[in-house]
PDB file of N, CA and C in Angstrom:
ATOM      1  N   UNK A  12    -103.132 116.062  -1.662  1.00 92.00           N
ATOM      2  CA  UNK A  12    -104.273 115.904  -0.787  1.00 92.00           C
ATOM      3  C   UNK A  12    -103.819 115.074   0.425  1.00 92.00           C
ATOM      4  N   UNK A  13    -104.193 115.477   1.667  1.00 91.00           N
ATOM      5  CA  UNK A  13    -103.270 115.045   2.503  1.00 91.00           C
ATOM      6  C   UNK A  13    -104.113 113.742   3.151  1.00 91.00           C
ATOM      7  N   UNK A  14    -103.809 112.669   3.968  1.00 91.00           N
ATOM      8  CA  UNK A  14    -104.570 111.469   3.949  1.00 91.00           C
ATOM      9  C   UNK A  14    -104.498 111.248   5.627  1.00 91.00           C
ATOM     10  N   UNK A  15    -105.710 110.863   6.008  1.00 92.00           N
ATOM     11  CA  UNK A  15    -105.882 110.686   7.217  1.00 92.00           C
ATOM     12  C   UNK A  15    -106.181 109.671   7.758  1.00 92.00           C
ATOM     13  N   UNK A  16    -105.956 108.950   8.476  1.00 93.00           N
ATOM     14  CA  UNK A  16    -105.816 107.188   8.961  1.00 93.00           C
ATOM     15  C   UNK A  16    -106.832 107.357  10.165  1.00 93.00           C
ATOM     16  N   UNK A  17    -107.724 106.301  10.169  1.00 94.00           N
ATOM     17  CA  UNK A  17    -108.892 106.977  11.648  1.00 94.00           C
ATOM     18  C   UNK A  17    -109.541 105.265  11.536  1.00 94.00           C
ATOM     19  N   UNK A  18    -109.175 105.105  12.911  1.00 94.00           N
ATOM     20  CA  UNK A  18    -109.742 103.319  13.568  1.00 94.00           C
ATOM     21  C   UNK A  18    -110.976 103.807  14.714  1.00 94.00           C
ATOM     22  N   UNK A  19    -111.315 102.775  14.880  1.00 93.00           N
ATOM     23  CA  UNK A  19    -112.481 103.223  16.386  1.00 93.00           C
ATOM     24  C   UNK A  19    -111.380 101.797  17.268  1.00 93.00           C
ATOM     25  N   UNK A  20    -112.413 102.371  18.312  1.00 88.00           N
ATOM     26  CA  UNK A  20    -111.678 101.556  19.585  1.00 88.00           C
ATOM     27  C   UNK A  20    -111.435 100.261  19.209  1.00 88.00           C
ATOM     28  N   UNK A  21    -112.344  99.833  19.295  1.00 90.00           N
ATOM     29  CA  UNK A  21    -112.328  97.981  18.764  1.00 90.00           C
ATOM     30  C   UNK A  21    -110.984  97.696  18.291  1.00 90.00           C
ATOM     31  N   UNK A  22    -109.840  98.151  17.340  1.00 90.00           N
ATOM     32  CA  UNK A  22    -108.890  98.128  17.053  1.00 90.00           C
ATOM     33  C   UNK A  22    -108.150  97.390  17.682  1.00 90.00           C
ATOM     34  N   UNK A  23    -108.258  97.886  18.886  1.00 90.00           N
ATOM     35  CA  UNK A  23    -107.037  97.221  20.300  1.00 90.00           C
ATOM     36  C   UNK A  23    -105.461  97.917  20.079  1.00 90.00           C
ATOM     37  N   UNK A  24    -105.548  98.829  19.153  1.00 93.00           N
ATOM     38  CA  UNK A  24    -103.842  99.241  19.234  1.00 93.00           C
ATOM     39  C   UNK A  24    -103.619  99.863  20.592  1.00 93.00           C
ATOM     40  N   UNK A  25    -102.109  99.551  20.766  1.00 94.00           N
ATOM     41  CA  UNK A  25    -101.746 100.771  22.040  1.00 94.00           C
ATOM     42  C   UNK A  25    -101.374 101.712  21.425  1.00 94.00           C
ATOM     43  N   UNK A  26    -101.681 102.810  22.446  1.00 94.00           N
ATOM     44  CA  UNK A  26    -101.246 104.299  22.305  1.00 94.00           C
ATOM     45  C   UNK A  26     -99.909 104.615  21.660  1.00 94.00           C
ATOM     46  N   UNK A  27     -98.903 103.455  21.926  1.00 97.00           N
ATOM     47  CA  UNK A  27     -97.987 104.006  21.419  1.00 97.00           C
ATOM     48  C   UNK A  27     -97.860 104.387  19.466  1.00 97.00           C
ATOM     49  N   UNK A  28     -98.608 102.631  19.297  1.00 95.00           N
ATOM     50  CA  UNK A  28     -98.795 102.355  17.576  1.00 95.00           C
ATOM     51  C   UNK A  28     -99.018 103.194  17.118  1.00 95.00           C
ATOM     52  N   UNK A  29    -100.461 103.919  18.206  1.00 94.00           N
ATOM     53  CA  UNK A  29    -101.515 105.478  17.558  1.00 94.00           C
ATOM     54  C   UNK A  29    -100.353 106.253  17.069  1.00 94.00           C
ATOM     55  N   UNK A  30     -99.485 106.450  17.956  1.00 95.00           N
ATOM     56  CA  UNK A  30     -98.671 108.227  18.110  1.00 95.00           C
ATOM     57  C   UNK A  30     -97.571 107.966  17.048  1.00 95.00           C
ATOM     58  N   UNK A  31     -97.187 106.595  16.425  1.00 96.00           N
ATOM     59  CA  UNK A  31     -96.141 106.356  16.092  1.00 96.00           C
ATOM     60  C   UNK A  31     -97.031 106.253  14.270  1.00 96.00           C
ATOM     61  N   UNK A  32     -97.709 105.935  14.042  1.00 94.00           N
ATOM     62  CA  UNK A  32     -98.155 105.963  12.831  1.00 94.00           C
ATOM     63  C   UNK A  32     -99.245 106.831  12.236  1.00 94.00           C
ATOM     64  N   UNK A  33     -99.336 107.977  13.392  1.00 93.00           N
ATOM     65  CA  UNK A  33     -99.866 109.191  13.150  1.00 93.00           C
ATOM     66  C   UNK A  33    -101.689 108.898  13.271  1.00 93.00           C
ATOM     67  N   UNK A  34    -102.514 107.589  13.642  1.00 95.00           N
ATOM     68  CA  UNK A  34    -103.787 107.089  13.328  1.00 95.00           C
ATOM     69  C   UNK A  34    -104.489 107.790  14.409  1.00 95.00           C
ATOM     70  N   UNK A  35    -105.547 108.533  13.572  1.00 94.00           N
ATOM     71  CA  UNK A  35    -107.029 108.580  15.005  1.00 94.00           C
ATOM     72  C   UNK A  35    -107.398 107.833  15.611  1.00 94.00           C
ATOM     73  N   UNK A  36    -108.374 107.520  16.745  1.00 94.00           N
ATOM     74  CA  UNK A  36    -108.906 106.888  17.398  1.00 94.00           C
ATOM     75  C   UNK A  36    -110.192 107.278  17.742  1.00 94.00           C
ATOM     76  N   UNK A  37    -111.479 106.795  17.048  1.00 94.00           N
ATOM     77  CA  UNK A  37    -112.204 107.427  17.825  1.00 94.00           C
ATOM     78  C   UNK A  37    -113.256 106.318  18.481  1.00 94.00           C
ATOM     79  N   UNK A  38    -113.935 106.802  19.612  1.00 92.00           N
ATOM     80  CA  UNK A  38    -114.740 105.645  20.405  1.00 92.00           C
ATOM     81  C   UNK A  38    -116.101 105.258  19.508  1.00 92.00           C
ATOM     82  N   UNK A  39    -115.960 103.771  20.008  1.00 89.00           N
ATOM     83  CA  UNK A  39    -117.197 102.978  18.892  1.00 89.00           C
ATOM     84  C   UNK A  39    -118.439 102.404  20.412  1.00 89.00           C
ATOM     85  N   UNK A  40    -118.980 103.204  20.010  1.00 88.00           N
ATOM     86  CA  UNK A  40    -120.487 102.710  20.807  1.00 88.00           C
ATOM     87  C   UNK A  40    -121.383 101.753  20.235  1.00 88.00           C
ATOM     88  N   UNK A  41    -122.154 100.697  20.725  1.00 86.00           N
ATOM     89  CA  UNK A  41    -122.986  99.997  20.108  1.00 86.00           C
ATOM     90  C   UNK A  41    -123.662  99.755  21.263  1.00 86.00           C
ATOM     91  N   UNK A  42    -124.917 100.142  20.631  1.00 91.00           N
ATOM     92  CA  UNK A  42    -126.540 100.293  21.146  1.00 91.00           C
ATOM     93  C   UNK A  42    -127.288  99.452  20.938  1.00 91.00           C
ATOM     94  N   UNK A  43    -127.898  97.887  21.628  1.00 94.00           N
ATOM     95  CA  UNK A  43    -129.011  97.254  21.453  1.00 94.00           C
ATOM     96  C   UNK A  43    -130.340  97.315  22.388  1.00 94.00           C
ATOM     97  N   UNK A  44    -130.844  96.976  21.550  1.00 86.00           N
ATOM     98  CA  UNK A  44    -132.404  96.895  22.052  1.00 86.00           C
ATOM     99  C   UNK A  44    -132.879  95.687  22.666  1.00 86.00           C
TER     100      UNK A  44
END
C-alpha cells in the first residue's frame, strides 16, 4: 500500500525539502469571524 506524506503551508519547508522527500503541499486557509 503505497504511503503518501501531505503538510499544508504553515510547515515553512522550502521547495527544495518538498521535491527531495517526495511531500505534498497543500494551502491552509483560516477564516475568522
Amino acid at each position: 500500500m503505497p504511503v503518501v506524506v501531505v503538510s499544508d503551508s504553515s510547515s515553512r519547508l522550502q521547495p527544495d525539502e518538498l521535491k527531495r522527500w517526495g511531500i505534498r503541499e497543500v494551502p491552509l486557509h483560516v477564516l475568522t469571524d
